[in-house]
Short mmCIF file of C-alpha atoms in Angstrom, two decimals:
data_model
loop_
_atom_site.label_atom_id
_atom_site.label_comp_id
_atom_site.label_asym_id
_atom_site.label_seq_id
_atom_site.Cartn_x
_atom_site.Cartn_y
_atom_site.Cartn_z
CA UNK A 108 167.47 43.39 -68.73
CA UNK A 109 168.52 45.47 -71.32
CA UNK A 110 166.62 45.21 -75.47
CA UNK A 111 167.67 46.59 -78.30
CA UNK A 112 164.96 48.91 -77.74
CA UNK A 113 167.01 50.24 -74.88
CA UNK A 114 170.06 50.67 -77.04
CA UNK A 115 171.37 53.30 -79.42
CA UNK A 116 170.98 51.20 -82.82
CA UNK A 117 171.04 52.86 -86.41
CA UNK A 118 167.60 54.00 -87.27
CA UNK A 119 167.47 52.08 -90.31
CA UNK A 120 168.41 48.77 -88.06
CA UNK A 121 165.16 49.20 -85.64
CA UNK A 122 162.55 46.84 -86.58
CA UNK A 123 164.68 44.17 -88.40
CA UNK A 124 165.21 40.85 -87.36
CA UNK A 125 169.02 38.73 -88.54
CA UNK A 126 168.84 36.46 -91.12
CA UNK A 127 168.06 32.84 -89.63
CA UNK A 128 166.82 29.46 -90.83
CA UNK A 129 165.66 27.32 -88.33
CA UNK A 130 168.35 25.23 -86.48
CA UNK A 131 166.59 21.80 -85.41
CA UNK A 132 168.37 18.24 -85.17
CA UNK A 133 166.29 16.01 -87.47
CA UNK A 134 167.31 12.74 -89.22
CA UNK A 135 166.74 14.88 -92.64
CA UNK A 136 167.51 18.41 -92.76
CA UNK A 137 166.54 19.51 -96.44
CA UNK A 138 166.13 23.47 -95.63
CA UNK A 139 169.50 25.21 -96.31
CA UNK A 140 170.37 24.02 -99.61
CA UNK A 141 173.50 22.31 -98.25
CA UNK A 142 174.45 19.46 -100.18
CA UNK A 143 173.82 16.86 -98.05
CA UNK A 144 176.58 14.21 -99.22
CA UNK A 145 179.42 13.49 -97.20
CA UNK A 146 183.12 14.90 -98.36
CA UNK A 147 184.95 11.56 -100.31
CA UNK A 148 187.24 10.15 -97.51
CA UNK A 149 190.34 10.50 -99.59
CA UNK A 150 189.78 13.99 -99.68
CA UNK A 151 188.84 14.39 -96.27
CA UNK A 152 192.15 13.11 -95.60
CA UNK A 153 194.05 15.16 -98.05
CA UNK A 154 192.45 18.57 -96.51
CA UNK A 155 192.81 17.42 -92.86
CA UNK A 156 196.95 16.71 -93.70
CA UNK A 157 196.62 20.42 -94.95
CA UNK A 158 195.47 21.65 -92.28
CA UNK A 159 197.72 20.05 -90.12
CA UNK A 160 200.54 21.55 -91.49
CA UNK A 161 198.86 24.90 -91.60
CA UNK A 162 198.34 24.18 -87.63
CA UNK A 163 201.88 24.30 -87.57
CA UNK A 164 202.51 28.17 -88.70
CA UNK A 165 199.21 29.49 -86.57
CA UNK A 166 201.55 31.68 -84.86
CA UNK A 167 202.15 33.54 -87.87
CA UNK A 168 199.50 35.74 -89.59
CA UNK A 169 198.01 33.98 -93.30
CA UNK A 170 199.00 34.97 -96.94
CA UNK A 171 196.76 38.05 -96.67
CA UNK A 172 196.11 38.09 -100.82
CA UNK A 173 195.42 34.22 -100.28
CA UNK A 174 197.57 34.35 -103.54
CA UNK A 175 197.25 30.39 -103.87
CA UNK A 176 193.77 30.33 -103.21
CA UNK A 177 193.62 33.12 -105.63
CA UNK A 178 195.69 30.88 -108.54
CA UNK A 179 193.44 27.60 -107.87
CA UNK A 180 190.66 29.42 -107.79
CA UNK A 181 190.98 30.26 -111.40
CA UNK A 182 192.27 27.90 -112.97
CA UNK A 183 189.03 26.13 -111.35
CA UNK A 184 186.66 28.58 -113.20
CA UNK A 185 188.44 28.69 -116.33
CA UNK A 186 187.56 31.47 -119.17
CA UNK A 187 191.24 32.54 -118.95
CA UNK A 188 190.80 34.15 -115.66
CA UNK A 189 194.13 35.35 -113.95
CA UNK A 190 194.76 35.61 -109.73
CA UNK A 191 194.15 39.18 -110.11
CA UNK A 192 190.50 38.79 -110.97
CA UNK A 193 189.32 36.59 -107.87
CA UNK A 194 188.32 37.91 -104.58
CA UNK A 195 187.29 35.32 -101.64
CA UNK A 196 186.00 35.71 -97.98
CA UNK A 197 184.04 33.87 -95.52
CA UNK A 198 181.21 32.21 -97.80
CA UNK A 199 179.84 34.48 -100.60
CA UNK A 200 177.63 36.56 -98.23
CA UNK A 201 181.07 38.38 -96.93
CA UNK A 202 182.16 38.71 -100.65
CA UNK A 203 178.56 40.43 -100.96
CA UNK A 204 179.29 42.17 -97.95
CA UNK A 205 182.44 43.59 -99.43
CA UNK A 206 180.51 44.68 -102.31
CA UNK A 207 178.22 46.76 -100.76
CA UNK A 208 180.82 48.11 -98.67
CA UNK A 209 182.53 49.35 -101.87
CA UNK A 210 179.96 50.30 -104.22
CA UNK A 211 177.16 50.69 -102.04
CA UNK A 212 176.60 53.10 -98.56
CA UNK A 213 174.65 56.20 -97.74
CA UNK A 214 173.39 57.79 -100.22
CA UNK A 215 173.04 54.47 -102.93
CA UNK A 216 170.86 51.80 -104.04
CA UNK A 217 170.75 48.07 -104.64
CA UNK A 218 168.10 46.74 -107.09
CA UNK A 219 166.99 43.14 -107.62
CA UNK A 220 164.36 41.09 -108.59
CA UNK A 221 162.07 39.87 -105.69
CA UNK A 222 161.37 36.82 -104.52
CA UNK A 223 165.35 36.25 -104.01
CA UNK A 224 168.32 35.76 -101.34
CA UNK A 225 167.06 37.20 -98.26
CA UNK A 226 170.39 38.55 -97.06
CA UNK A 227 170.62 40.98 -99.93
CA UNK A 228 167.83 43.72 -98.07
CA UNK A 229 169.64 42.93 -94.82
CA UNK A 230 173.44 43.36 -96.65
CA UNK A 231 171.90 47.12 -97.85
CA UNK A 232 170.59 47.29 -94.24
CA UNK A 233 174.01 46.83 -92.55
CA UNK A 234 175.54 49.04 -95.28
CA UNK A 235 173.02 51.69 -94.91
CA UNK A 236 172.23 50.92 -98.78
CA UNK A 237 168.57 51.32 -99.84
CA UNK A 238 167.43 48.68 -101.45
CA UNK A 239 164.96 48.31 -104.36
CA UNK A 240 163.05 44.95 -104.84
CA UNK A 241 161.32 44.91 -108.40
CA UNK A 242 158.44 42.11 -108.68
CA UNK A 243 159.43 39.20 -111.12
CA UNK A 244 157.20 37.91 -113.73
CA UNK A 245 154.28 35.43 -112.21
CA UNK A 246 156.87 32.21 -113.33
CA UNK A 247 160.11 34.09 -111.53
CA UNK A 248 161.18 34.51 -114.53
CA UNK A 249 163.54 38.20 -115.56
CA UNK A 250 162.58 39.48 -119.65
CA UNK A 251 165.02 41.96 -121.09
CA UNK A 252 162.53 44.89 -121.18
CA UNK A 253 161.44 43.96 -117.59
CA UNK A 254 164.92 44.37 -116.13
CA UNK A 255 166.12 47.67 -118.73
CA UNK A 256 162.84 49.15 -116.96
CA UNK A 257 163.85 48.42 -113.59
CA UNK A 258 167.17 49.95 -114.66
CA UNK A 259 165.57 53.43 -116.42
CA UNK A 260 163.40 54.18 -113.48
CA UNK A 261 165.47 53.10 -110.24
CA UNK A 262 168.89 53.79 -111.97
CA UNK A 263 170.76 52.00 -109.27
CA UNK A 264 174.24 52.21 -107.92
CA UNK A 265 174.28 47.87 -107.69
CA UNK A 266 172.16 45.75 -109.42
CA UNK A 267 171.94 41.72 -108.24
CA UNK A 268 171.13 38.84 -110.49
CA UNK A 269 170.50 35.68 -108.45
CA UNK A 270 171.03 33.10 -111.36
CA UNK A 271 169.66 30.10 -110.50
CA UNK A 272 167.60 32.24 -108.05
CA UNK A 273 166.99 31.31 -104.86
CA UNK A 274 164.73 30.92 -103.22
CA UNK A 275 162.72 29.84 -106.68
CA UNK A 276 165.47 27.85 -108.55
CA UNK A 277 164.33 29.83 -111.81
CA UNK A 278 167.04 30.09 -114.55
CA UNK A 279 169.13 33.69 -115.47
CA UNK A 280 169.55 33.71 -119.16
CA UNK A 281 172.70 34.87 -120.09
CA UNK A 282 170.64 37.85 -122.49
CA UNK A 283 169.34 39.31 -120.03
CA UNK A 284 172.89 38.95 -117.58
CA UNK A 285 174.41 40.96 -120.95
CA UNK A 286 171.37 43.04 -121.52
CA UNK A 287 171.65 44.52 -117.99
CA UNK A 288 175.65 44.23 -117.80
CA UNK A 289 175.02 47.13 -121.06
CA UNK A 290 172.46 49.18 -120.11
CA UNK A 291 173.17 49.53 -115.94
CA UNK A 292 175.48 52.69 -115.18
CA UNK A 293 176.70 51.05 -111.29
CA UNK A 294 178.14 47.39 -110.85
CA UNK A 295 176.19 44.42 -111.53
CA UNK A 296 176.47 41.68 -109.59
CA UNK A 297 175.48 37.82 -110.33
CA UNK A 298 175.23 35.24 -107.61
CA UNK A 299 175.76 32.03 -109.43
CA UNK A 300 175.67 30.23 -106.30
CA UNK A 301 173.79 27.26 -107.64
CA UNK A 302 175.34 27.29 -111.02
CA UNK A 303 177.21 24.05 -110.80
CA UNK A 304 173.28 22.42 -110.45
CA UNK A 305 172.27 24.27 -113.75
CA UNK A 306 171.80 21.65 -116.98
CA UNK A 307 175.05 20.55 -118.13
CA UNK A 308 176.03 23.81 -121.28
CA UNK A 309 174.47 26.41 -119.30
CA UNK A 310 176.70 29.06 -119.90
CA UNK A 311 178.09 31.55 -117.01
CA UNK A 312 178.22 34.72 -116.46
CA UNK A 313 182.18 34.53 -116.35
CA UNK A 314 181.94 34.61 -120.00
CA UNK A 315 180.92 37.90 -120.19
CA UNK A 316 183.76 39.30 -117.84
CA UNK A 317 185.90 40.56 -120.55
CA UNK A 318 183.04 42.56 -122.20
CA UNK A 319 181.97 44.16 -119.16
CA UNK A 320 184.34 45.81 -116.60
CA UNK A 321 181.63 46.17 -114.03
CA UNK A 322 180.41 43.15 -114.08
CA UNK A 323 180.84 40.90 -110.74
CA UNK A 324 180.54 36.82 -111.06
CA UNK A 325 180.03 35.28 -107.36
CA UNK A 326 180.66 31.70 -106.51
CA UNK A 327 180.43 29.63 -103.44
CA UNK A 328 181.94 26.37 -102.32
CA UNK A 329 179.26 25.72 -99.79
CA UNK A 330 176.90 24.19 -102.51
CA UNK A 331 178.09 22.07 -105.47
CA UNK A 332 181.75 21.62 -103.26
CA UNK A 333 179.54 19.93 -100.24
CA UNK A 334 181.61 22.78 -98.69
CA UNK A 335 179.58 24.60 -96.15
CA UNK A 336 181.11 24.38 -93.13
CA UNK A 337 184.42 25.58 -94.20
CA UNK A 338 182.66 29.06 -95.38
CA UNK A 339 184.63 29.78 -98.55
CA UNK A 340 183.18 31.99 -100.97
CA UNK A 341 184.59 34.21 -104.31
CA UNK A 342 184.12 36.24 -107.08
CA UNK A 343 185.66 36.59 -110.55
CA UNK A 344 185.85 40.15 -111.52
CA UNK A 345 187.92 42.69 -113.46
CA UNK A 346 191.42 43.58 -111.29
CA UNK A 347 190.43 46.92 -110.16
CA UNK A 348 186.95 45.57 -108.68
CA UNK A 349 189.30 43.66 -106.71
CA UNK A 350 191.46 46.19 -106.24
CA UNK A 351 188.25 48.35 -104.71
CA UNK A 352 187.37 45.14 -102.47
CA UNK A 353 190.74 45.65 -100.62
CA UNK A 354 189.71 48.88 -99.43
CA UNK A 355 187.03 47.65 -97.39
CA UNK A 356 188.08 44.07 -96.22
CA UNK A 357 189.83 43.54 -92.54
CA UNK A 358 193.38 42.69 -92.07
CA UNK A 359 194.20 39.04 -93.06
CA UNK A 360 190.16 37.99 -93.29
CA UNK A 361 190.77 34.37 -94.62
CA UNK A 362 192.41 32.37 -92.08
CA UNK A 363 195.05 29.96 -92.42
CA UNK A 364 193.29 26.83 -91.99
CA UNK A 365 190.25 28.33 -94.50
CA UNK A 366 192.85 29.10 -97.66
CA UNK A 367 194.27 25.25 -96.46
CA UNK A 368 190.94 23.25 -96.88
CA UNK A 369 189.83 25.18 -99.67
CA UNK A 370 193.04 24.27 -101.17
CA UNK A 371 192.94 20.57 -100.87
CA UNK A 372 189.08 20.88 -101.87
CA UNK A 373 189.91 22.28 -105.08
CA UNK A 374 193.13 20.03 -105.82
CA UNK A 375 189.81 17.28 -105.85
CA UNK A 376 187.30 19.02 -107.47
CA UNK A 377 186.31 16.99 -110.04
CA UNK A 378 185.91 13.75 -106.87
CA UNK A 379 184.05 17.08 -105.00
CA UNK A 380 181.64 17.75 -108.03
CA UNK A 381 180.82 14.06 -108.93
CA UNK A 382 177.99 14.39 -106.35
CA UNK A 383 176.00 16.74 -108.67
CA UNK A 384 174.83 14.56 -111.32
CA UNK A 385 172.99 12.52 -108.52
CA UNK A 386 171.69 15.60 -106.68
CA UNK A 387 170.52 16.82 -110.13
CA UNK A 388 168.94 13.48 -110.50
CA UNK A 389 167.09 13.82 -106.88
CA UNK A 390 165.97 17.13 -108.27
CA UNK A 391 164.07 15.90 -111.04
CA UNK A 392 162.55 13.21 -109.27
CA UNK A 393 161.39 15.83 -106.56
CA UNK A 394 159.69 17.81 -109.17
CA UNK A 395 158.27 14.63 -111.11
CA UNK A 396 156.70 13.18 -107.71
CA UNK A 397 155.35 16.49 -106.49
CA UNK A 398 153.48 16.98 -109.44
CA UNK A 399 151.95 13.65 -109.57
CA UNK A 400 150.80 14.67 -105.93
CA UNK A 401 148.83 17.52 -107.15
CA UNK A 402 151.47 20.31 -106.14
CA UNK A 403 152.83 22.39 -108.80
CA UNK A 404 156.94 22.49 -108.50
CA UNK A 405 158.45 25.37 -110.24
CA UNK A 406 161.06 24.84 -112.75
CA UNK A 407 164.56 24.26 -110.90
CA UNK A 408 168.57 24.59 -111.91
CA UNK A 409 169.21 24.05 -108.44
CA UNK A 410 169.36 21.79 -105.71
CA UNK A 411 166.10 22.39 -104.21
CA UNK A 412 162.59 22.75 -105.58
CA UNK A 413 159.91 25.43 -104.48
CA UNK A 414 156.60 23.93 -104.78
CA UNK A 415 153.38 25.85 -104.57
CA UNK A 416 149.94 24.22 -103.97
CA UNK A 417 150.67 23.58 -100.28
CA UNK A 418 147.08 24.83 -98.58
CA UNK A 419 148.73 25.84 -95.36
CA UNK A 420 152.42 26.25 -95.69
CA UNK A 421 153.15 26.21 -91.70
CA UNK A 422 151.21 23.26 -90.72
CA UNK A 423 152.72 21.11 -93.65
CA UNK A 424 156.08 22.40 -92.38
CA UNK A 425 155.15 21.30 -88.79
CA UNK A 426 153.60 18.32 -89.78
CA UNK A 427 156.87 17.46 -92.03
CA UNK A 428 159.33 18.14 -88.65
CA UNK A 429 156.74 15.65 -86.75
CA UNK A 430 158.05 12.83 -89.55
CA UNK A 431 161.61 14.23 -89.07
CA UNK A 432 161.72 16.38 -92.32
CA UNK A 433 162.82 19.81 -92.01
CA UNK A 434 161.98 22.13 -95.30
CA UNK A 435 161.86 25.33 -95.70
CA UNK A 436 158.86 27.90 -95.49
CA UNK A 437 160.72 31.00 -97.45
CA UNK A 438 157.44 33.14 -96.93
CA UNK A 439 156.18 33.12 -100.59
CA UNK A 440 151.82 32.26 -99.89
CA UNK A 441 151.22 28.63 -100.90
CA UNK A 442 154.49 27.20 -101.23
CA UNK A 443 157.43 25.58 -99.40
CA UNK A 444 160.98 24.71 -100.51
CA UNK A 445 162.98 21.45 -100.33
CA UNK A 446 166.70 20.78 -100.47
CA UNK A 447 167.27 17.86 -102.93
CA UNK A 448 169.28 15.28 -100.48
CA UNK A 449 170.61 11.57 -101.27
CA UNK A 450 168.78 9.29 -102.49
CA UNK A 451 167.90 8.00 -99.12
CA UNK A 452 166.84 11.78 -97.57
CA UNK A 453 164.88 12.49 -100.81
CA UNK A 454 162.85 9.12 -100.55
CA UNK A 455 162.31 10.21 -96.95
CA UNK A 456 160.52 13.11 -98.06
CA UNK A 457 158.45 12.23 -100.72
CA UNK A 458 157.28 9.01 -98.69
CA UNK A 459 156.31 12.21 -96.26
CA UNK A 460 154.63 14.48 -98.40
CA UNK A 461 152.42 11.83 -100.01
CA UNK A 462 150.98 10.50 -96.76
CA UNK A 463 150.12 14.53 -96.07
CA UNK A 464 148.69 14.73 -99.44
CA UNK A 465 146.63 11.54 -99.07
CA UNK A 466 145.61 13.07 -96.06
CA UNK A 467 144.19 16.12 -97.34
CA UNK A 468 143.02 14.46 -100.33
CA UNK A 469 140.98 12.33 -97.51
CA UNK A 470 139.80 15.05 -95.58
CA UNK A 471 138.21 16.76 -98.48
CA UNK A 472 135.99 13.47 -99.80
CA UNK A 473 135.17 12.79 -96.15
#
């Protein structure tokens, strides 16, 4: 049998292992940050009489500009965006993918502030980019003169603000987005992928758009739009970042059916986003219950909560799946991560958590 060993693989691929969560059938999965409500039915049915149609012209090849998805999509985000500013692909990790195709390669770097995504080292990995992690603060928090530091000694070709971040939830604030939009010479990317969880008046980094031509907004529909299986993701940008994102995209890479259920999302968002005030809700309640058990959440604009104060991290996780709860251990000493769920999942949990806790707490006055 043949390993990768065996094969001729990139030198700069050897050692690494693919990006991967674990895949388990439990009666509460809260470890991918999905938003765990079901799609209304009415708009279930609306997309599934779009795609049906679209079934109907499969033998012809899709709008390759995706010019209506293009339109919707912002009109959606608003801040007098135009078509020519938005760029989508299969979820936001291709849009990143196209990014570093563009902007990054041989020869460049991609800088951002560590603990974050985990597919941004192994996007500079496929693109032969090197990549540059720079420590946050202790809280996960970015300061202005932290990040113009990182900028003056690394002086990279693409910077990426995660804002919330993930896998920590912490806040971007939109000084620092414009503080590092100013002083970076290459492209700056932020991944609002969570921003739809943020308080309600956080601002976005789309408002800063018109002041900085090399700034990149991303945006996902798998999160807030309970949209993950249809893996649509986008950017807002100035036209010739798009323009440069056409260079390196295949032929016709949004198919049909995607630009057709994205579509009849989006013609419901407001029904699609109602969700988030609950999940918001579940949030806080996470964070609230977790600290009355004696861990210590970390402050969250997301759907999920990272929570330190966990003794061992892997048998809580294991001992979690036993009760059919899957979290998430994102490799950060002490801590673990939980999706907030519906009402129903997130009571799951926390019923969970504080029978481990009570456990512990037992074990050490025995």
């Amino acid at each position: 049998m043949t390993s990768l060993d065996d094969l001729p693989l990139r030198d700069n691929l050897r050692g690494k292992t693919p990006y991967g969560a674990p895949q388990k059938t439990v009666p509460v999965a809260l470890n991918v940050n999905e938003n765990t409500h079901p799609i209304p039915e009415a708009v279930a049915h609306d997309v599934l009489g779009r795609l049906a149609a679209a079934i109907l012209t499969l033998n012809r090849y899709p709008d390759r500009e995706f010019t209506e998805l293009r339109e919707q999509l912002a009109a959606y985000l608003g801040h007098g965006l135009v078509a020519d500013q938005i760029w989508a692909a299969n979820g936001s990790n291709e849009v990143l993918q196209h990014i570093f195709q563009a902007f990054g390669g041989p020869g460049r770097s991609v800088l951002s502030f560590t603990p974050t995504y985990s597919m941004y080292p192994l996007l500079a990995g496929g693109t032969d980019t090197r990549w540059i992690g720079v420590p946050r603060a202790d809280d996960y928090s970015i300061s202005i003169a932290s990040a113009v530091s990182a900028l003056d000694e690394h002086d990279p070709d693409i910077v990426i603000l995660c804002g919330p971040n993930n896998p920590t939830g912490t806040p971007l604030s939109l000084d620092v987005i414009d503080a590092v939009a100013s002083h970076a010479r290459g492209m700056v990317v932020v991944d609002e992928a969570y921003i739809e969880f943020a308080p309600e008046g956080t601002p976005s980094a789309l408002s800063l758009l018109s002041k900085h031509p090399r700034l990149l907004v991303s945006r996902t529909m798998s999160k807030a739009f309970a949209f993950a299986g249809a893996r649509v993701g986008y950017l807002a940008a100035d036209p010739a970042v798009t323009d440069a994102l056409r260079l390196v995209r295949l032929p016709y890479h949004l198919s049909a059916l995607t630009q057709a259920a994205a579509l009849g999302a989006l013609a419901h968002s407001d029904e699609m986003l109602a969700m988030v005030g609950e999940i918001r809700e579940q949030r806080d309640r996470i964070v609230v219950r977790l600290s009355e058990l004696g861990f210590t959440p970390h402050e969250s604009a997301s759907n999920f909560v990272l929570f330190g104060g966990v003794d061992d991290p892997h048998a809580v996780f294991e001992a979690l799946l036993d009760r059919g709860v899957l979290v998430r251990d994102v490799g950060i000493p002490g801590h673990l991560r939980v999706t907030a769920g519906t009402e129903a999942e997130t009571t799951t949990f926390l019923t969970a958590i504080a029978e481990l806790a009570a456990e512990r707490g037992n074990r050490m006055t025995s």
